Short mmCIF file of C-alpha atoms in Angstrom, two decimals:
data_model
loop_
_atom_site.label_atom_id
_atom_site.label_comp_id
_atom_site.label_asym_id
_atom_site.label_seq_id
_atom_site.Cartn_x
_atom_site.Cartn_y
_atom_site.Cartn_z
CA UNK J 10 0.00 0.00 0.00
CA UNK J 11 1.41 3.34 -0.81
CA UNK J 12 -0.14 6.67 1.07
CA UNK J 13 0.19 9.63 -0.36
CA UNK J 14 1.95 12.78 1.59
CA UNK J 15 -1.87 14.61 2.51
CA UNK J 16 -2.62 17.19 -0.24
CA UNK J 17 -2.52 20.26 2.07
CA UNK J 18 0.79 19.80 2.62
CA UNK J 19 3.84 21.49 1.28
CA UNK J 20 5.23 18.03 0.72
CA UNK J 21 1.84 16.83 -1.44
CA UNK J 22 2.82 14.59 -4.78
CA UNK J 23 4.84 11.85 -2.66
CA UNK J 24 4.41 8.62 -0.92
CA UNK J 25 4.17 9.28 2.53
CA UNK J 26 4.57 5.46 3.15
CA UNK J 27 4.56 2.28 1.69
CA UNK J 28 2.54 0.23 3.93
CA UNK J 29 4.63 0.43 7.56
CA UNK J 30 6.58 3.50 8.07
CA UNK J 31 8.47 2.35 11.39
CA UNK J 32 10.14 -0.69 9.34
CA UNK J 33 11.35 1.59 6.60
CA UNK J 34 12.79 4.11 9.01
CA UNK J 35 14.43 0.81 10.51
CA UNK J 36 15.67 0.07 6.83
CA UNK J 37 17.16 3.69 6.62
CA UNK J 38 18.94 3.46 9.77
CA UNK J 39 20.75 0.41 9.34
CA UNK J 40 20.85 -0.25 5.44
CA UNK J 41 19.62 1.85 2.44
CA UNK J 42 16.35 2.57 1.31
CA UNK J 43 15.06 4.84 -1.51
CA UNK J 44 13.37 8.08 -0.88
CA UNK J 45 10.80 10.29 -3.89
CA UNK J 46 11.40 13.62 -3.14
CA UNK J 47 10.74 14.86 -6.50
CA UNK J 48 8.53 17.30 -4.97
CA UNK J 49 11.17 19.31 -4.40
CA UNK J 50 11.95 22.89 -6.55
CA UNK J 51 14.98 22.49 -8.58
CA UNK J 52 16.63 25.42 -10.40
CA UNK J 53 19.52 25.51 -13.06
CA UNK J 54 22.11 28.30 -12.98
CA UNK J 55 23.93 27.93 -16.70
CA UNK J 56 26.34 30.78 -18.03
CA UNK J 57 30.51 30.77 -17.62
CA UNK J 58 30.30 33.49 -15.00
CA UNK J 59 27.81 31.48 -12.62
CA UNK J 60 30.52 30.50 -10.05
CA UNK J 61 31.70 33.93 -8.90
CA UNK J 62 27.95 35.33 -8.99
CA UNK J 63 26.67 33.05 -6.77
CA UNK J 64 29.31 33.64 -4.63
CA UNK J 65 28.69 37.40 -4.61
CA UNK J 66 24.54 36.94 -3.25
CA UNK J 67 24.89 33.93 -1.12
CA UNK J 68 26.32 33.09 2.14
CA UNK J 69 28.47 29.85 0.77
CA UNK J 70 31.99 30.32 -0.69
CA UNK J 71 31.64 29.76 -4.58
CA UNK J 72 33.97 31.69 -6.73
CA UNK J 73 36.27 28.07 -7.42
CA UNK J 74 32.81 25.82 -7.90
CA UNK J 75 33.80 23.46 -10.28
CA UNK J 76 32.66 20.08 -11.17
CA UNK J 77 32.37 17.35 -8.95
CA UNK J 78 32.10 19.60 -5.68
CA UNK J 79 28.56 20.24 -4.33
CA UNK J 80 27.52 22.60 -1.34
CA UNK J 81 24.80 24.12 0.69
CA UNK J 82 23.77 28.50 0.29
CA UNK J 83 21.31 30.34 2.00
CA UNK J 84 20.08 34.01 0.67
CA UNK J 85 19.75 36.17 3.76
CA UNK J 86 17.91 39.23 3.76
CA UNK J 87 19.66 42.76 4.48
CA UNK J 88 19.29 41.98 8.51
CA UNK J 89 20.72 38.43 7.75
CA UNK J 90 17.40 36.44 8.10
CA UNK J 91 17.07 33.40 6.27
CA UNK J 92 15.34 34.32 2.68
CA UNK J 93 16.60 30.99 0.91
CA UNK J 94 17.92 27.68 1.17
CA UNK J 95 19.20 25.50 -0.99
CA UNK J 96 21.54 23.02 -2.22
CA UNK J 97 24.32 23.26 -5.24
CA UNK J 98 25.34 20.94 -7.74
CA UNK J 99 28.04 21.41 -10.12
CA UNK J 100 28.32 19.35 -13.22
CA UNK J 101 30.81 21.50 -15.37
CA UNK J 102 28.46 23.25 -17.19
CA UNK J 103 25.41 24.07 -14.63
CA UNK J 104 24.86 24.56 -11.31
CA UNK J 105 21.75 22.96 -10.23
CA UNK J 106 20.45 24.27 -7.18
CA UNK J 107 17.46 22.50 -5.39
CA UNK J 108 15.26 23.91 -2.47
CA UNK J 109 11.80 23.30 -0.56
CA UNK J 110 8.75 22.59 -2.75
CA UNK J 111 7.08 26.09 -3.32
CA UNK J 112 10.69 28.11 -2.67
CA UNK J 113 11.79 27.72 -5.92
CA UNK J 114 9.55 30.69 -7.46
CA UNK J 115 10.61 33.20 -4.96
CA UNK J 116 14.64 31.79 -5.45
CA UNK J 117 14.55 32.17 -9.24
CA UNK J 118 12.84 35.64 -8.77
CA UNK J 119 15.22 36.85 -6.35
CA UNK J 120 18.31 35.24 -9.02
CA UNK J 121 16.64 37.24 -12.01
CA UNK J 122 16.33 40.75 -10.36
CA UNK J 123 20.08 40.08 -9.71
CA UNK J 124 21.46 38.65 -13.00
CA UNK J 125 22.50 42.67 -14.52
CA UNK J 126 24.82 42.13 -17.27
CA UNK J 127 26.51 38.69 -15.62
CA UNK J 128 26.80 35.95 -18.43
CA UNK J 129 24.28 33.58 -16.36
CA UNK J 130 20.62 32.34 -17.29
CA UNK J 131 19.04 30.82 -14.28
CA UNK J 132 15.54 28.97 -15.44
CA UNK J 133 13.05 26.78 -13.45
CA UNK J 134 14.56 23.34 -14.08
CA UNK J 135 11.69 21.10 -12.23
CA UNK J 136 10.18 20.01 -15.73
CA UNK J 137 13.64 18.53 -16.48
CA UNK J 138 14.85 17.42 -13.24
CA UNK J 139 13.99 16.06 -9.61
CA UNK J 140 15.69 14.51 -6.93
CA UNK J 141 15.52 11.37 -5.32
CA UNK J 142 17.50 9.96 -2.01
CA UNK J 143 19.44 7.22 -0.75
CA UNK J 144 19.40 7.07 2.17
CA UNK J 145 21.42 5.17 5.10
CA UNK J 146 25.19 3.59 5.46
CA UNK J 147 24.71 1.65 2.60
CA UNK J 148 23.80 4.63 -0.02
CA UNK J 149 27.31 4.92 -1.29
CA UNK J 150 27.75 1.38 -1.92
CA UNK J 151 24.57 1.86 -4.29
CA UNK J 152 25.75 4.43 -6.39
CA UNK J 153 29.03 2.42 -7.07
CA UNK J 154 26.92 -0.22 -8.15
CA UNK J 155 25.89 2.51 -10.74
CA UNK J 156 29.60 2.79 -12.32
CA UNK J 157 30.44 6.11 -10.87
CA UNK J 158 33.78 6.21 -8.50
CA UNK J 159 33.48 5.74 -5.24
CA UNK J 160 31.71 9.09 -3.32
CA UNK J 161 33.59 9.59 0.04
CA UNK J 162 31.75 10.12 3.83
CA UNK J 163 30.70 13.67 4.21
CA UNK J 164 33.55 15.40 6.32
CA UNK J 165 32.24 16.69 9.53
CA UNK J 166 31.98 21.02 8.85
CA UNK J 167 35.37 22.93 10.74
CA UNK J 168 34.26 25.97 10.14
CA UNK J 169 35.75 28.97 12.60
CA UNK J 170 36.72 32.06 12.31
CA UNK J 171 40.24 33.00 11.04
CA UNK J 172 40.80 29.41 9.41
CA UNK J 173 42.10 28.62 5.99
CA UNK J 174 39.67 27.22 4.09
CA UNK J 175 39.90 25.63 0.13
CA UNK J 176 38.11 27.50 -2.25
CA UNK J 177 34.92 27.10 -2.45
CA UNK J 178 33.98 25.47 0.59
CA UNK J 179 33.05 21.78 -1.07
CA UNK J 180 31.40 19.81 1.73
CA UNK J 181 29.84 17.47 -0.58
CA UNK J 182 31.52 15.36 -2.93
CA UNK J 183 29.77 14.86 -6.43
CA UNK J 184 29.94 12.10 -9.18
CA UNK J 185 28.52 11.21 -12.45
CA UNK J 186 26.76 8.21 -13.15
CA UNK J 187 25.02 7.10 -16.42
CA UNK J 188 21.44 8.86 -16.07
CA UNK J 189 22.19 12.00 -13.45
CA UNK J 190 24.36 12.67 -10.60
CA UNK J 191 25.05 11.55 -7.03
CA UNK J 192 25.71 14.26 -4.34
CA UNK J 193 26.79 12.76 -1.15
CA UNK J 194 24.97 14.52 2.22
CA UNK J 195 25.01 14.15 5.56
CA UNK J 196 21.88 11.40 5.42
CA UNK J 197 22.78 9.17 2.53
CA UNK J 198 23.46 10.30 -1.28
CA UNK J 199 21.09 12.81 -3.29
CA UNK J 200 20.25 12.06 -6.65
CA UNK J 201 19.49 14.51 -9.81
CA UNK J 202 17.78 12.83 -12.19
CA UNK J 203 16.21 13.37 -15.52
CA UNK J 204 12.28 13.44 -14.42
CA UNK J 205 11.43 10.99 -17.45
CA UNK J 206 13.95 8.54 -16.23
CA UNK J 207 13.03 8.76 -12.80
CA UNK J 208 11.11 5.97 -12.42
CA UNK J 209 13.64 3.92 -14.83
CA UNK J 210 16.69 4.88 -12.16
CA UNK J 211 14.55 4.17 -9.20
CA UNK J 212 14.32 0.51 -10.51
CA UNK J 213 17.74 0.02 -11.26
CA UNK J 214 18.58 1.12 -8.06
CA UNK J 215 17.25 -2.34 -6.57
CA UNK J 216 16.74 -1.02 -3.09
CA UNK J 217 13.27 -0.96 -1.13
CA UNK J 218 11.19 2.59 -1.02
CA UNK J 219 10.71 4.47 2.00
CA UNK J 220 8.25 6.97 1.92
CA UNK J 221 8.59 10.94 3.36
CA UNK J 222 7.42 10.27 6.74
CA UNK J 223 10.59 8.06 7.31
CA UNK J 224 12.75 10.50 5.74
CA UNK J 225 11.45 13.28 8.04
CA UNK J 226 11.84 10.94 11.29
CA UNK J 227 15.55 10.35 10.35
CA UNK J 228 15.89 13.76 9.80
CA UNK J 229 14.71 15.38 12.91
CA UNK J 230 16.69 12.45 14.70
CA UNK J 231 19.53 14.03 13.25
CA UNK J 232 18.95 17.67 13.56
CA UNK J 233 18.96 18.72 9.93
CA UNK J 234 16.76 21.92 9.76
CA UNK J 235 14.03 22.55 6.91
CA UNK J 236 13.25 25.84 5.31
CA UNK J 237 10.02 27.42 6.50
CA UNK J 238 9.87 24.45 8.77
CA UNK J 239 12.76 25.43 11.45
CA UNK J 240 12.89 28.72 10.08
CA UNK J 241 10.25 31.87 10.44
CA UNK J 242 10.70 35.72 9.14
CA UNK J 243 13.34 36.21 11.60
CA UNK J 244 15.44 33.53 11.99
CA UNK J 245 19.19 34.00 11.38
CA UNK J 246 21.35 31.33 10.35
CA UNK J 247 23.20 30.75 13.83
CA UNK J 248 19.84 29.81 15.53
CA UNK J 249 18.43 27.09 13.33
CA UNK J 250 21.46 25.00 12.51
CA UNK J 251 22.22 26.61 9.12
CA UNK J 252 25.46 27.74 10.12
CA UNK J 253 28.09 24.49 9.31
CA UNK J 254 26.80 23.58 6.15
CA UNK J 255 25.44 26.63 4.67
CA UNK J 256 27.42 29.82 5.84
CA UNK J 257 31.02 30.46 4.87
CA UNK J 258 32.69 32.48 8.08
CA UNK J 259 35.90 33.67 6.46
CA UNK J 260 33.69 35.30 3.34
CA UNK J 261 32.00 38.45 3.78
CA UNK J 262 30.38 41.10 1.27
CA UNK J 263 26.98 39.38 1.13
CA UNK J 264 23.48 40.37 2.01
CA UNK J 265 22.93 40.49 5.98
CA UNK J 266 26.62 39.31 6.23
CA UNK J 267 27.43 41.86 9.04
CA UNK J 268 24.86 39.90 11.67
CA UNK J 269 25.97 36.60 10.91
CA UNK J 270 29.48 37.69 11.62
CA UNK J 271 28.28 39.22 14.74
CA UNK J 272 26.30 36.94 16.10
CA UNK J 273 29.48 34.28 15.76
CA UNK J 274 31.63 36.84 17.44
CA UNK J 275 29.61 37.10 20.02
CA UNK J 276 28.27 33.48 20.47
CA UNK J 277 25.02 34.61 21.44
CA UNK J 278 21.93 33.31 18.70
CA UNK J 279 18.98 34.82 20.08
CA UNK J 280 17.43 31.51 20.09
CA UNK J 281 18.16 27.47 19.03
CA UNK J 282 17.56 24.86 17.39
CA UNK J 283 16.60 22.03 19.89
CA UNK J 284 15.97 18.07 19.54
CA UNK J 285 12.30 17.58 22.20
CA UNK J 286 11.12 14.43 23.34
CA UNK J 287 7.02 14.62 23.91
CA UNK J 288 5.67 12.60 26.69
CA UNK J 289 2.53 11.37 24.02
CA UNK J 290 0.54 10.78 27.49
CA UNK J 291 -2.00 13.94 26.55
CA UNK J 292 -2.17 12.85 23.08
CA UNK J 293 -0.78 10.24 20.43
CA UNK J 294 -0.84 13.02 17.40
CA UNK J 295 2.72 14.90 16.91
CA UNK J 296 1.90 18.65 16.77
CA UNK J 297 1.59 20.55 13.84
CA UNK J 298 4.27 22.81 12.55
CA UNK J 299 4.46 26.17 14.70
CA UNK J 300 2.98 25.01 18.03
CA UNK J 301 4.33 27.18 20.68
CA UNK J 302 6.50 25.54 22.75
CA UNK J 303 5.92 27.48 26.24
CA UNK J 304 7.44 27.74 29.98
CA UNK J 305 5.78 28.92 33.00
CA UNK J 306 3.08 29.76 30.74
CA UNK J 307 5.07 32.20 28.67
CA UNK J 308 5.70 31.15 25.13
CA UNK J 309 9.34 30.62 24.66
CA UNK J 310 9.32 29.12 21.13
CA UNK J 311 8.16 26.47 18.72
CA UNK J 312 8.12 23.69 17.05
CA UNK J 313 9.04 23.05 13.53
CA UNK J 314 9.00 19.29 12.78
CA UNK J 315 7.34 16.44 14.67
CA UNK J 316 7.25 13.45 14.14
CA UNK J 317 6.78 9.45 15.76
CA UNK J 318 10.04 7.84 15.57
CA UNK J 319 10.54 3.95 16.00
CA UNK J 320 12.93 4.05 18.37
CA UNK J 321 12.93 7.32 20.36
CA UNK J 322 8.81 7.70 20.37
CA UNK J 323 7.74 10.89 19.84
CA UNK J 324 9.74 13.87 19.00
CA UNK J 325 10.59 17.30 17.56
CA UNK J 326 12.88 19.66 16.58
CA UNK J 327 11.89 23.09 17.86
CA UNK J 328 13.44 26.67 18.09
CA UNK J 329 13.75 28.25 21.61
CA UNK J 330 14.77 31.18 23.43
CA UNK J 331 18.59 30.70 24.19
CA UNK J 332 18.50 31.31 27.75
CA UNK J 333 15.72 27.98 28.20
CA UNK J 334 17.83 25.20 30.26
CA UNK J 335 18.24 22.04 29.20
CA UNK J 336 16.40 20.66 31.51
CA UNK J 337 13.03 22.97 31.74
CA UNK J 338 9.90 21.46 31.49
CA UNK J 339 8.39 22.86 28.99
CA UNK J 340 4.60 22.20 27.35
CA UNK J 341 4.37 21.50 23.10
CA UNK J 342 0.71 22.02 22.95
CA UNK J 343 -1.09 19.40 25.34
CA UNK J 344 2.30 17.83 25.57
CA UNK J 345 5.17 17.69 28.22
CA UNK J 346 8.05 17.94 26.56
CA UNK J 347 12.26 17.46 27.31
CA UNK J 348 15.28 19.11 25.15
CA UNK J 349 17.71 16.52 24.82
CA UNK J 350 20.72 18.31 25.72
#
């Protein structure tokens, strides 16, 4: 049985699960499983001068992009909150950026008020291309079975202020296989594929499908921040867990580039991004994106993402006030909730 991801949702046009969505989270912990997430917006960013004019509007460290390297950029707005997210792929000719389903139109917009005379031409690529995921310790192994070289582990980030750092900042490796190409992340290995082979791939793959819900409960497990999930109109990139992949520190003349380099200096986010286990005694149901997540009865944040994971129950990632102690009690809706420190 597949179950589609509910219509209302951001997330609509993909399997939500195939039939038991605790086994294939199991299946992505410990082995590989296959993930649709061709709802996602994906962007292409032709023209020979595309390297050094991302690097001038985004917060990652482009100018040497070159094939085979892959990263992460956010678009900050003039008081460095988050605008855009969104990952890069380089295949020697394009950089394909991918973001959240619905951010693409407001990316592309922002790219084309910015283009002046650069030799770029940045066009809404979701017709020609979508991504799908493998994802768990075995994803690599996969996409060797593929024919492309080996794709190495995703170094942890070292980023800090004052260090030498290669140009751009590649933290994901990138290879070519016959049909697309294989960007390695932090949860498995991203693949851009033609959308009319899509299907075709998927099957030559040979690995079982896990649907979004899975995805999502690895995900939070793992405290990898969404877009408009973990983020509202005034996050900055310190608080939600942007900073590592996303944000070079030694690079500056960017959009909202003075806060981020304050807030680093000063090590004080306004708020965090925080893992929350829910006690599920009040209710079974995970709450919906933006609960508050209150103290003492004053509201002291909220919660982006939650979700029923098989092994740790219920829980969410949430954004708090930075002063909240690890070990308040604090309330998610009907819930009692814990910050696993």
């Amino acid at each position: 049985m597949i179950e589609d991801v509910d219509p209302s949702s951001a997330d609509r046009g993909v399997a939500a699960h195939y039939g038991d969505p605790m086994r294939e989270q199991r299946v992505l912990e410990t082995a590989v499983g296959l993930v649709d997430r061709s709802h996602r917006d994906v962007l292409a960013v032709p023209g020979e001068e595309r390297a050094g004019w991302l690097h001038t509007l985004t917060t990652q460290h482009l100018s040497g992009l070159r094939a085979g390297q892959g990263s992460e950029l956010l678009v900050l707005s003039p008081h460095g909150h988050i605008e855009q997210h969104a990952y890069v792929t380089e295949d020697g000719d394009t950089a394909w950026l991918d973001t959240e389903p619905g951010a693409g139109e407001g990316l592309l917009k922002h790219l084309e008020s910015m283009r002046f005379l650069t030799r770029v031409e940045p066009r809404d690529a979701g017709p020609e291309r979508v991504v799908l995921s493998l994802v768990g310790p075995g994803a690599a192994d996969v996409v060797a079975g593929l024919g492309a070289p080996r794709i190495a582990e995703v170094p942890p980030p070292k980023f800090a202020a004052g260090s030498v750092l290669p140009e751009p900042t590649a933290l994901y490796a990138v290879r070519e296989f016959e049909g697309g190409l294989a960007r390695r992340v932090p949860l498995g290995v991203d693949l851009l594929v033609p959308r009319a082979d899509a299907e075709q791939i998927a099957a030559r793959l040979g690995v079982p499908r896990a649907g979004l819900w899975a995805y999502e409960a690895i995900r939070v497990a793992h405290r990898i921040p969404r877009l408009g999930w973990e983020t509202d109109h005034r996050t900055i990139p310190a608080e939600a867990g942007f900073l590592a992949g996303a944000v070079h520190l030694d690079k500056g003349c960017y959009r909202g580039q003075e806060t981020v380099a304050r807030v680093h200096n000063l090590g004080r986010p306004p708020r965090r991004l925080v893992l929350v286990h829910l006690d599920g005694v009040a209710t079974d149901q995970p709450p919906v994106r933006g609960t508050p997540v209150s103290l003492d009865g004053r509201t002291v944040g909220f919660v982006g993402t939650a979700v029923r994971h098989h092994d740790l129950g219920m829980i969410a990632l949430a954004v708090v006030k930075r002063n909240v102690a690890d070990d308040a009690r604090l309330l998610v809706g009907e819930s009692a909730a814990l910050i696993e420190p």
